[in-house]
Short mmCIF file of C-alpha atoms in Angstrom, two decimals:
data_model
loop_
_atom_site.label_atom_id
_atom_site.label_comp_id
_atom_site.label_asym_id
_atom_site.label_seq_id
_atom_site.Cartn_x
_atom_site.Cartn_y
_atom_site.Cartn_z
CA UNK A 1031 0.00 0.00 0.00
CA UNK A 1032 3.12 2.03 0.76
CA UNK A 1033 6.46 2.60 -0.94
CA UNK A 1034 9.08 2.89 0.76
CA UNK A 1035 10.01 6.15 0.47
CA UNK A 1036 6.75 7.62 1.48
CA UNK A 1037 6.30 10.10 4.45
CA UNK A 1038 4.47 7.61 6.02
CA UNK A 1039 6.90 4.87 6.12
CA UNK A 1040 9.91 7.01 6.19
CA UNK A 1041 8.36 9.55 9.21
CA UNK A 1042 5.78 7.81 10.90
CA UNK A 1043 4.28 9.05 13.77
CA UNK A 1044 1.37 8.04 15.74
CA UNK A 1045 -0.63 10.66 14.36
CA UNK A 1046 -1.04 8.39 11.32
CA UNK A 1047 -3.83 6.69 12.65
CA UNK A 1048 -6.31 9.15 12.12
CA UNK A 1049 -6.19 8.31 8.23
CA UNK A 1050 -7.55 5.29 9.41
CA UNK A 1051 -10.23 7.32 11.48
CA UNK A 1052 -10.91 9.49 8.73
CA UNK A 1053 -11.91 6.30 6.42
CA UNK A 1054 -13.91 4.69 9.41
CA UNK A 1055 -16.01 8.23 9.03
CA UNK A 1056 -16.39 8.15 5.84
CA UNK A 1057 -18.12 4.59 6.06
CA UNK A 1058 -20.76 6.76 8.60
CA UNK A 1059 -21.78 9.04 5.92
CA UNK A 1060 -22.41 6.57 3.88
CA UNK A 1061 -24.48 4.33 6.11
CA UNK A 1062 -26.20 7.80 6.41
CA UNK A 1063 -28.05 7.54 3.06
CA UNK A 1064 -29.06 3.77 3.73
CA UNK A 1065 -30.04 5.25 8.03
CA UNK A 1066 -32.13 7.68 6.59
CA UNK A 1067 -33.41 6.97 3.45
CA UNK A 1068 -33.97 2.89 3.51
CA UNK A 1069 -37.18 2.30 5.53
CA UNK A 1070 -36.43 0.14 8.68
CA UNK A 1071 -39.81 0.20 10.43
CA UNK A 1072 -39.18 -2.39 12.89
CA UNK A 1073 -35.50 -1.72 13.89
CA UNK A 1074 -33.38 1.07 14.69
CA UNK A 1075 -31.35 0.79 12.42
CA UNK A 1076 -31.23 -1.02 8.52
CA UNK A 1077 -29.85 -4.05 7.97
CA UNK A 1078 -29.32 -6.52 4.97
CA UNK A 1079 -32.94 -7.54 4.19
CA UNK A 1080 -34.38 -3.70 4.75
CA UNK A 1081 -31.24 -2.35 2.17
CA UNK A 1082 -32.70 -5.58 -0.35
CA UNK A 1083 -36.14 -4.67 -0.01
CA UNK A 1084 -36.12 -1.44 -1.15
CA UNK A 1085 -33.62 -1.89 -3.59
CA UNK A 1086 -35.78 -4.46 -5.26
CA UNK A 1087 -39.51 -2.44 -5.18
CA UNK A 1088 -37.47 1.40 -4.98
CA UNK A 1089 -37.41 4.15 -7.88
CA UNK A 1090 -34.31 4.37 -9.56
CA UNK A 1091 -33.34 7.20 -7.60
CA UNK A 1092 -33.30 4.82 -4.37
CA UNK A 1093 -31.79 2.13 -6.30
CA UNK A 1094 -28.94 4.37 -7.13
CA UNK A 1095 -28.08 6.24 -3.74
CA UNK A 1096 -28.22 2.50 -2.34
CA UNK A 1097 -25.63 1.31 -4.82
CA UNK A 1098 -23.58 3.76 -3.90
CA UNK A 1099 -23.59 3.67 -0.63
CA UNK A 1100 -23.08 0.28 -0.53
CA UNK A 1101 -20.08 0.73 -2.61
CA UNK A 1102 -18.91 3.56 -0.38
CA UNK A 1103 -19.19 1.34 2.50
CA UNK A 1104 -17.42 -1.45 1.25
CA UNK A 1105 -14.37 0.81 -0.06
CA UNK A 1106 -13.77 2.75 3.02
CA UNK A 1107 -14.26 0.01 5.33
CA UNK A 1108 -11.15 -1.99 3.33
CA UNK A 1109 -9.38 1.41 3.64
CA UNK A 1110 -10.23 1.76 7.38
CA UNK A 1111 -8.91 -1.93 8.38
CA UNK A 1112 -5.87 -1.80 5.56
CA UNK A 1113 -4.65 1.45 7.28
CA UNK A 1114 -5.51 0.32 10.70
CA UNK A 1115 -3.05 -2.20 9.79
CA UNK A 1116 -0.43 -0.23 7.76
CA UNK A 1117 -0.62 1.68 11.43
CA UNK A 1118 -0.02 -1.52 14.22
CA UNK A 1119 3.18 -3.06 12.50
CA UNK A 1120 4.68 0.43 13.27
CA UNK A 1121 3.92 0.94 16.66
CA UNK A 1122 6.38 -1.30 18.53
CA UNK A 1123 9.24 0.00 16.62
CA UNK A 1124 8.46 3.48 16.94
CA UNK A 1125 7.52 2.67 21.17
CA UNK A 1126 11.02 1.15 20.74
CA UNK A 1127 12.65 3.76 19.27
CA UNK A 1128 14.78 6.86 20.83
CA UNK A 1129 12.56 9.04 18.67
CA UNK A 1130 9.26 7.08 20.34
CA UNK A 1131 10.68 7.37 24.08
CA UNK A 1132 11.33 11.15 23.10
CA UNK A 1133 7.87 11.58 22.06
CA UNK A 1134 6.50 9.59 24.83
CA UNK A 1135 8.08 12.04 27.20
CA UNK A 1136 6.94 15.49 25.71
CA UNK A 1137 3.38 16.98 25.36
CA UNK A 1138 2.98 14.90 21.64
CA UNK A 1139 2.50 11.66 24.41
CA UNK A 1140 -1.48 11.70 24.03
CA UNK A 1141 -0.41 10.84 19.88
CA UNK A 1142 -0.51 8.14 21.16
CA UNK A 1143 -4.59 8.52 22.09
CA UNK A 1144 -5.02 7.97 18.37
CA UNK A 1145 -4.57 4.26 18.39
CA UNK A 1146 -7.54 3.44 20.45
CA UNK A 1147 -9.11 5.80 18.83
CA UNK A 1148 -8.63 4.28 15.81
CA UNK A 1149 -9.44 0.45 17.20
CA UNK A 1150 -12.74 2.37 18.39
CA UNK A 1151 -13.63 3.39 15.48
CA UNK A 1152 -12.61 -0.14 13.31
CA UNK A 1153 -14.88 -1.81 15.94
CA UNK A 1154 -17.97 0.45 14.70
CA UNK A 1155 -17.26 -0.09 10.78
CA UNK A 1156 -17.33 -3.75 11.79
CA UNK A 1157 -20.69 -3.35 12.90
CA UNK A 1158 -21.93 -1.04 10.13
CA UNK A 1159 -20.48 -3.62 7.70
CA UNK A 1160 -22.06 -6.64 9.33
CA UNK A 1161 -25.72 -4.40 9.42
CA UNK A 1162 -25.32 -4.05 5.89
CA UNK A 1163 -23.62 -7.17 3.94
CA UNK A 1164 -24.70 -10.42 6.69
CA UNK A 1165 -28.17 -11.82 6.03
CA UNK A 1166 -29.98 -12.66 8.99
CA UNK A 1167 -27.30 -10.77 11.38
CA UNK A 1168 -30.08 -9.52 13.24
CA UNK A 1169 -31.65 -12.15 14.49
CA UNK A 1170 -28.33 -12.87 16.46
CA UNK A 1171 -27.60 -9.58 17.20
CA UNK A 1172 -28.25 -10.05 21.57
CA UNK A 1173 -25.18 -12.44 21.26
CA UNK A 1174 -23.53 -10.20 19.73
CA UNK A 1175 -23.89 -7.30 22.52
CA UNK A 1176 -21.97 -8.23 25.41
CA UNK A 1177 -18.65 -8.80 22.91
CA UNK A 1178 -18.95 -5.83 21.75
CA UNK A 1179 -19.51 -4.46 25.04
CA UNK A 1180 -16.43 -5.71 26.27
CA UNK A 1181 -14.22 -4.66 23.11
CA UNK A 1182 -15.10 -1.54 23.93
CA UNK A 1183 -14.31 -1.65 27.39
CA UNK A 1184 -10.91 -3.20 26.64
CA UNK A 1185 -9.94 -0.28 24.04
CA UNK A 1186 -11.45 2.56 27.10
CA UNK A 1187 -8.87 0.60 29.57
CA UNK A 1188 -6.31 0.76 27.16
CA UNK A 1189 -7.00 4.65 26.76
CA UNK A 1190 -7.28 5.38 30.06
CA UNK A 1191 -3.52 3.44 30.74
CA UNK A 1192 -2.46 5.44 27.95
CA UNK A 1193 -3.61 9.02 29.55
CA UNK A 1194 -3.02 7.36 32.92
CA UNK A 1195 1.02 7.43 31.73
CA UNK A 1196 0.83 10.81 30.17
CA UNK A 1197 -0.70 12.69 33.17
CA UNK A 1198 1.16 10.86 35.80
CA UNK A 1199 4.41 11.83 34.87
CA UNK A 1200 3.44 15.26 34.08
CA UNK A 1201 1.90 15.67 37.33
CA UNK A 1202 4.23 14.35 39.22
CA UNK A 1203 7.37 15.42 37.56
CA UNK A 1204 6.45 17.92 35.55
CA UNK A 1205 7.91 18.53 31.98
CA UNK A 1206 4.93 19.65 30.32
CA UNK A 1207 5.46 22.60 28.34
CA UNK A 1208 2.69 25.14 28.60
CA UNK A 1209 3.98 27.43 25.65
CA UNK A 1210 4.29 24.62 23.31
CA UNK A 1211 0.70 23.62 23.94
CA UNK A 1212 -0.37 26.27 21.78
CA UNK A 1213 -3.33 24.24 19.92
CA UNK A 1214 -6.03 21.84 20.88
CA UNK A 1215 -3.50 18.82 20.29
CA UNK A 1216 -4.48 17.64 23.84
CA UNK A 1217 -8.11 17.31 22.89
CA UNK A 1218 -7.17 13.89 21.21
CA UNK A 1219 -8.10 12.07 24.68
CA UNK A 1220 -11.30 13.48 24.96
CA UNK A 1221 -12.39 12.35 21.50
CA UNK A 1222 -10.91 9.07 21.84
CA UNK A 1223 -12.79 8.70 25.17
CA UNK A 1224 -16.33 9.96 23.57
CA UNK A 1225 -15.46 7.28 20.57
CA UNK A 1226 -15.53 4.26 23.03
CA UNK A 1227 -18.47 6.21 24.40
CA UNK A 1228 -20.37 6.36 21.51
CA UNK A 1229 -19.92 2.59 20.67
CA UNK A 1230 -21.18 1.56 23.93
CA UNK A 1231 -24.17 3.47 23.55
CA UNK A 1232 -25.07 1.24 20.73
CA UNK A 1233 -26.49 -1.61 22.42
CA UNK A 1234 -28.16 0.77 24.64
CA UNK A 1235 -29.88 1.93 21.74
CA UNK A 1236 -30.82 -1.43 19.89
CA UNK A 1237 -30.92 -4.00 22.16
CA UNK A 1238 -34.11 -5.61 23.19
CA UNK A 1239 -32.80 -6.16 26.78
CA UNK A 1240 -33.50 -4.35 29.61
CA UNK A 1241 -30.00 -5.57 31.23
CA UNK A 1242 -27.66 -4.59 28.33
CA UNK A 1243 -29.57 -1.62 27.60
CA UNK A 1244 -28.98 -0.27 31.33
CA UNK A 1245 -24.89 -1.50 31.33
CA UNK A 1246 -24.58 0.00 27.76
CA UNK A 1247 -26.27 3.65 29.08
CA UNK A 1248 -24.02 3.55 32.16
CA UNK A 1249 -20.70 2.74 31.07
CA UNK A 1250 -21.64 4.94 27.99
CA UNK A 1251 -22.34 7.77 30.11
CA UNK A 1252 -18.94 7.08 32.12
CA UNK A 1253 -16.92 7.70 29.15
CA UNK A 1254 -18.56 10.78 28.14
CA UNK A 1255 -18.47 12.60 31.47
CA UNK A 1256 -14.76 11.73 31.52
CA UNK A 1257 -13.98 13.18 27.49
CA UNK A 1258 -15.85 16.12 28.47
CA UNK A 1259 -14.31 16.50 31.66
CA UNK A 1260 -10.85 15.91 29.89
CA UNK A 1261 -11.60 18.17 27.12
CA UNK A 1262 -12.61 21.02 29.41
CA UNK A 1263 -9.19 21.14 30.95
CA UNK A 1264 -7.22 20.96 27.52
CA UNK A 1265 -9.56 23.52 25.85
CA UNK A 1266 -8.91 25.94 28.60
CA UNK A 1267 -4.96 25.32 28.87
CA UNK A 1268 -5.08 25.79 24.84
CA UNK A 1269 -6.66 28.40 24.29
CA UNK A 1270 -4.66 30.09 27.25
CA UNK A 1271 -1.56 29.13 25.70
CA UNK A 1272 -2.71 30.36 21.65
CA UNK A 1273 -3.77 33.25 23.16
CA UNK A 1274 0.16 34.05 24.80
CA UNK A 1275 2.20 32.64 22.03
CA UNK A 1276 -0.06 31.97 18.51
CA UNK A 1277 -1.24 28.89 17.45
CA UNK A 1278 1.35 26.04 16.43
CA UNK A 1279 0.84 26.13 12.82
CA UNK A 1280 1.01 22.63 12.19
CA UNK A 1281 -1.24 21.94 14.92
CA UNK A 1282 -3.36 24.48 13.41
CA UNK A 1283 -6.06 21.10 12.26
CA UNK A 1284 -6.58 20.95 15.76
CA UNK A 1285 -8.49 23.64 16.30
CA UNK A 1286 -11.33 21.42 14.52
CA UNK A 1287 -11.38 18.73 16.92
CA UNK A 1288 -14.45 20.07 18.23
CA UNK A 1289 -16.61 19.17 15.53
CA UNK A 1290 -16.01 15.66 15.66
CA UNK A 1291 -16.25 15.17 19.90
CA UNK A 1292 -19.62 17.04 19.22
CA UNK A 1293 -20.94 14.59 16.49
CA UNK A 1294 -19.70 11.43 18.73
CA UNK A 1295 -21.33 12.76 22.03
CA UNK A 1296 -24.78 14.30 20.16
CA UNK A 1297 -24.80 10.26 19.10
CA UNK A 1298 -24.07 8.92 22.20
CA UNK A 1299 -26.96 10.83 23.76
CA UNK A 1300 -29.10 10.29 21.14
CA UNK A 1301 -28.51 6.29 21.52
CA UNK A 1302 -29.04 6.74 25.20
CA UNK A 1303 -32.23 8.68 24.79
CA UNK A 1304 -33.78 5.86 22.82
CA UNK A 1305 -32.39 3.32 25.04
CA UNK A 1306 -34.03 4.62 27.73
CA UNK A 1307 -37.30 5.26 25.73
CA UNK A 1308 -37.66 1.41 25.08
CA UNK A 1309 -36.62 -0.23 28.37
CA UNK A 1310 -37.43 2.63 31.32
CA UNK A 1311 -40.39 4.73 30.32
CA UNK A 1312 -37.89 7.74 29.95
CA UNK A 1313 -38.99 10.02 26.98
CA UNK A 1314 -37.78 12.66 25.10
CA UNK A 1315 -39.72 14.02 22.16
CA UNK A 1316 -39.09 15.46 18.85
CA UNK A 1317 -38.95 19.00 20.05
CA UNK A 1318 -36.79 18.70 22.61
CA UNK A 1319 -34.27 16.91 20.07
CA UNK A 1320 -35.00 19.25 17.54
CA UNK A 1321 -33.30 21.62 20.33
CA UNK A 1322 -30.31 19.68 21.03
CA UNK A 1323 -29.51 19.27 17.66
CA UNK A 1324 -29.43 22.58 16.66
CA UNK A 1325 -27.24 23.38 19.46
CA UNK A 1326 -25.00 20.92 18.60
CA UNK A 1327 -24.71 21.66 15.03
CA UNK A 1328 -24.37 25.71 15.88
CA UNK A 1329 -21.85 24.63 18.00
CA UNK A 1330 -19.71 22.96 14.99
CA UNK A 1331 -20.73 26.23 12.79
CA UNK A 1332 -18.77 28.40 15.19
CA UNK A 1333 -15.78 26.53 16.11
CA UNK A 1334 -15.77 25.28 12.06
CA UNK A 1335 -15.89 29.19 11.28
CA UNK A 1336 -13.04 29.96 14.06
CA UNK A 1337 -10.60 27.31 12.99
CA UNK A 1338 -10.74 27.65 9.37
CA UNK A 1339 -10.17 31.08 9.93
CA UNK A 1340 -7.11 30.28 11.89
CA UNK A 1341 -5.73 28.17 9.27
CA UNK A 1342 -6.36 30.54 6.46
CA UNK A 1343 -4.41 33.17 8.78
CA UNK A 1344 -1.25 30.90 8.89
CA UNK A 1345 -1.51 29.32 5.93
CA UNK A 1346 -1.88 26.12 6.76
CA UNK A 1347 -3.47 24.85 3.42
CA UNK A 1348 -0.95 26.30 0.96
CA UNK A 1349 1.75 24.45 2.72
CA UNK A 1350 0.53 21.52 4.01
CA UNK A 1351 -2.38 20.26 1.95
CA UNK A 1352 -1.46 21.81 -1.19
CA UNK A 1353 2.22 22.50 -0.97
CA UNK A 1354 5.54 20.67 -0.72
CA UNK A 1355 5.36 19.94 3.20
CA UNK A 1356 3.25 17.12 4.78
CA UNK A 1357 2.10 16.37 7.83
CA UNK A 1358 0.55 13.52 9.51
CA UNK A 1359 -1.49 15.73 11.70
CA UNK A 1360 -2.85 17.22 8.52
CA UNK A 1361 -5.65 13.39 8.78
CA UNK A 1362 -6.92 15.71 11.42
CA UNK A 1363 -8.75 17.89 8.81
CA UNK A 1364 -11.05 14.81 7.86
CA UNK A 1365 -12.98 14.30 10.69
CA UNK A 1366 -14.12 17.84 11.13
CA UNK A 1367 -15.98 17.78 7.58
CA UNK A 1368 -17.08 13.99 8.35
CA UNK A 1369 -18.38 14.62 11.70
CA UNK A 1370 -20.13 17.67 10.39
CA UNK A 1371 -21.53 16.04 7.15
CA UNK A 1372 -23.20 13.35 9.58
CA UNK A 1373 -24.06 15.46 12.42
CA UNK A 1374 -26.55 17.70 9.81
CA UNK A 1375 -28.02 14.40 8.73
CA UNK A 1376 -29.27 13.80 11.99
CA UNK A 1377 -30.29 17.42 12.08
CA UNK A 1378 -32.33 17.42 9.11
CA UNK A 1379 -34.07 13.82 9.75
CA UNK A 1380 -34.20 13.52 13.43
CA UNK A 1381 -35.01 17.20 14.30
CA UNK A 1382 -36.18 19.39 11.05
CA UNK A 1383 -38.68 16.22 9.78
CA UNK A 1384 -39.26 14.62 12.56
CA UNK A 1385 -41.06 18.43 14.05
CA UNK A 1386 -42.51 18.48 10.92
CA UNK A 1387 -40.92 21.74 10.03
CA UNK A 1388 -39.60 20.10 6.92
CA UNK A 1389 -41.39 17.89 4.72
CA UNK A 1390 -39.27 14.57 4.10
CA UNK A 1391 -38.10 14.27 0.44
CA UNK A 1392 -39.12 17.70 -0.47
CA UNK A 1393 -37.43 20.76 -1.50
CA UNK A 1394 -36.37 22.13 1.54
CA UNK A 1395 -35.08 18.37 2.41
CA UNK A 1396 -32.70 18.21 -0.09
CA UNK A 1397 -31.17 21.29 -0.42
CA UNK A 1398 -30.30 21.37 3.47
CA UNK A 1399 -29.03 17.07 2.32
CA UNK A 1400 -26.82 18.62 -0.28
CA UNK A 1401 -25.33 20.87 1.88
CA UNK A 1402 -24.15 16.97 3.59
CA UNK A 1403 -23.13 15.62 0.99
CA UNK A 1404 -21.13 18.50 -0.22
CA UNK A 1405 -19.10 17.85 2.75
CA UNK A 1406 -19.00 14.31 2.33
CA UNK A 1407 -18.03 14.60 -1.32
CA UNK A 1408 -14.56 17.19 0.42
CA UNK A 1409 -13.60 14.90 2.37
CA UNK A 1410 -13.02 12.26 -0.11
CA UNK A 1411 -11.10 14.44 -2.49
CA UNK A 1412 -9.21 15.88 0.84
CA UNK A 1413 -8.45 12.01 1.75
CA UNK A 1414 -7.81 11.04 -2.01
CA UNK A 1415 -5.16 13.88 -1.90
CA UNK A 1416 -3.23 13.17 1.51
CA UNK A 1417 -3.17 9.58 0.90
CA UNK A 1418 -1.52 10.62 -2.76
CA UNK A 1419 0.83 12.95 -0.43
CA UNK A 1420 1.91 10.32 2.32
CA UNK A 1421 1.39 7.06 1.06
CA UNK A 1422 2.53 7.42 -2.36
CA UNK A 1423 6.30 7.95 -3.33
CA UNK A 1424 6.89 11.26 -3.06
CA UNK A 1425 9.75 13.94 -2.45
CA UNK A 1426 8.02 16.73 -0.47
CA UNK A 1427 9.66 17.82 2.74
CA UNK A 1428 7.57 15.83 5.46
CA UNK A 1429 7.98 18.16 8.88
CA UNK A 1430 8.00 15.74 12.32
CA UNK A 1431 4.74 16.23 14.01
CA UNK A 1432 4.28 18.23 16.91
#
C-alpha cells in the first residue's frame, strides 16, 4: 500500500492513525443515506434484508443512492482496516525507538490517544459492515452485545492506561510545556474517550434487553463525562496558551477537533435517549431533540468558522495540503468535515422532519441534504489527496509532528 520512500513509512508518527479514522467516518456518511433513506420500520437501524427490499420495489433514484452507498461502504471500510493495519506493524518499533521514548516524554505523548481511537472506530465499521452485507445478522444480534460491550471496554482501559502514563508523569514530575501547547492537540483524549463512548451506547440503543440496555447507558455515560471532563481542561490550557504565544501552525487542524467530539457525544446521547425510551419509560420528544440538535450543530458552525479562519491566517493549506510539506497531523482535517456532514443528517431527519418543520423528500429536504453531501463529497477528495501525499512515493519535505 506504501512505498518505501513515502512520508508515512519514512516519518511515521502516531498521528497516522487518524487516516484510518478518517476512512472509518467516511463509512458513517455513507451508512447515512441507507439510516435515513432505507425504511427500517421495525428496527433502529437497517440491515441486509431492509437495504434488499427497497432496492428491489425502490425508484431508480433509491436504487442508485443505495448502490452507492453500498459501494462507499465497502471501499472505506477496506481502507479503514488496511490502514488500521499499515498503522499496528509500526507501533512497537516506533515505542522502541529513541525518537518514540522522546515523544512519549513530551506533550505529543497523548499521539498516542489515536490508536484506540482508531481500534474504536474499526470496531464500529465492523458493525456497520455486518448491518449491511450479513443476512440474517439480526436475528443474532443479543449475542452479539456483550462482545462488543467488552471490546469496547478493553480499548477505554487501554486509553485510560495510555492518559493514565501521560498525566502521571506530568503531574508528578512535571515537563509539560505550557507554551508549546499552543493548539487543541491535547483534545485527542477526549475524543478518543467519547469514541468508546459512543460505541457503547449502541447496544443501549438497539438492544431488546432491559440488562444490556442499562450497562450500555451507564458505562456509555462514564466515558462521556470523563472526554468532556478531559476536554474542558485541555480547551482551557489551549486556548490560554494560543492566546500568549499563537497557534502552532502545524497543529493548526486541531483547532477542529471540536466538531467531531460534538458529532460522537450528540450520538451517544441520542442512543441513550432511545435506550431509555424502550426499556425505562424515559422520553424525550421530537422538540426537545430538535433543540439539542441545533445546538449541537451551531456549535460545529462556530468553532468550524473559528478554525478555518485560523488556518487561512497561517496558511496552513498552501503548505501543508497543497504545498511541498506534509504532515501527519494534517488526517486531522477529515474528521471535522465527516463529523459535520453526519451530524446535519441527523439534524435534518431527526429534528427538522421529525417536528414536521420540513417535509421529508421535499425541497427544503434536499437542499439542506446537499449541503451533507457537499461535505462528504470534500472529504473524499481531501483524503484522495493526503493519501496521494503520504502514502505514495513522493519527495516533499515531510515536517515531524508536533
Amino acid at each position: 500500500m506504501a512505498l518505501s520512500t513515502s512520508p508515512a513509512v519514512t516519518r511515521w508518527s502516531p498521528l497516522y492513525f487518524l487516516s484510518s479514522v478518517g476512512a472509518g467516518g467516511l463509512v458513517v456518511t455513507f451508512f447515512m443515506y441507507l439510516m435515513f433513506w432505507v425504511p427500517h420500520p421495525d428496527r433502529p437501524v437497517p440491515v441486509f434484508e431492509d437495504i434488499s427490499a427497497a432496492f428491489a420495489s425502490g425508484q431508480p433514484a433509491l436504487q442508485a443512492s443505495i448502490a452507492i452507498a453500498l459501494l462507499g461502504v465497502a471501499w472505506f471500510a477496506w481502507r479503514t482496516f488496511a490502514l488500521l493495519a499499515f498503522n499496528l506493524r509500526r507501533v512497537g518499533a516506533f515505542r522502541a525507538s529513541e525518537a518514540g521514548r522522546a515523544h512519549a516524554a513530551s506533550n505529543a505523548g497523548t499521539q498516542m490517544m489515536a490508536l484506540p481511537l482508531a481500534l474504536a472506530m474499526a470496531v464500529n465499521v465492523a458493525f456497520i459492515v455486518g448491518l449491511v452485507f450479513v443476512p440474517g445478522l439480526w436475528g443474532v444480534v443479543e449475542l452479539l452485545f456483550p462482545f462488543a460491550l467488552a471490546a469496547f471496554v478493553l480499548i477505554g482501559a487501554m486509553a485510560f492506561r495510555q492518559l493514565g502514563a501521560f498525566l502521571g508523569r506530568a503531574l508528578s514530575s512535571g515537563g509539560f510545556d505550557c507554551a508549546a501547547n499552543n493548539s487543541f492537540a491535547q483534545l485527542l483524549p477526549a475524543f478518543t474517550l467519547a469514541m468508546v463512548g459512543v460505541g457503547l451506547a449502541a447496544p443501549g440503543s438497539m438492544s431488546g434487553s432491559a440488562t444490556v440496555a442499562g450497562i450500555s447507558v451507564i458505562l456509555s455515560g462514564f466515558f462521556l463525562v470523563a472526554a468532556i471532563v478531559i476536554g474542558a481542561v485541555a480547551m482551557v490550557l489551549g486556548v490560554r496558551s494560543m492566546m500568549e504565544n499563537g497557534v502552532s501552525v502545524e497543529a493548526a487542524p486541531t483547532l477542529l477537533i471540536v466538531l467531531p467530539l460534538v458529532t460522537v457525544a450528540s450520538i451517544l446521547l441520542l442512543r441513550q435517549w432511545h435506550g431509555l425510551h424502550v426499556h425505562f419509560d424515559g422520553h424525550s420528544g421530537p422538540a426537545e431533540t430538535l433543540v439539542f440538535l441545533s445546538r449541537m450543530v451551531s456549535l460545529q458552525v462556530l468553532f468550524a468558522m473559528f478554525g478555518l479562519l485560523v488556518l487561512a491566517r497561517v496558511g496552513y493549506w498552501q503548505r501543508f495540503v497543497f504545498g511541498a510539506e506534509t504532515s501527519a497531523g494534517s488526517y486531522a482535517l477529515v474528521c471535522p468535515g465527516v463529523a459535520f456532514s453526519v451530524l446535519l443528517q441527523f439534524w435534518i431527519n431527526k429534528g427538522l422532519v421529525a417536528t414536521g418543520l420540513i417535509a421529508k423528500f421535499g425541497i427544503a429536504y434536499w437542499g439542506l441534504t446537499a449541503v451533507a453531501l457537499v461535505a462528504q463529497a470534500a472529504m473524499i477528495v481531501l483524503v484522495l489527496r493526503l493519501n496521494r501525499q503520504h502514502f505514495g512515493q513522493s519527495s516533499v519535505a515531510a515536517v515531524p509532528a508536533e
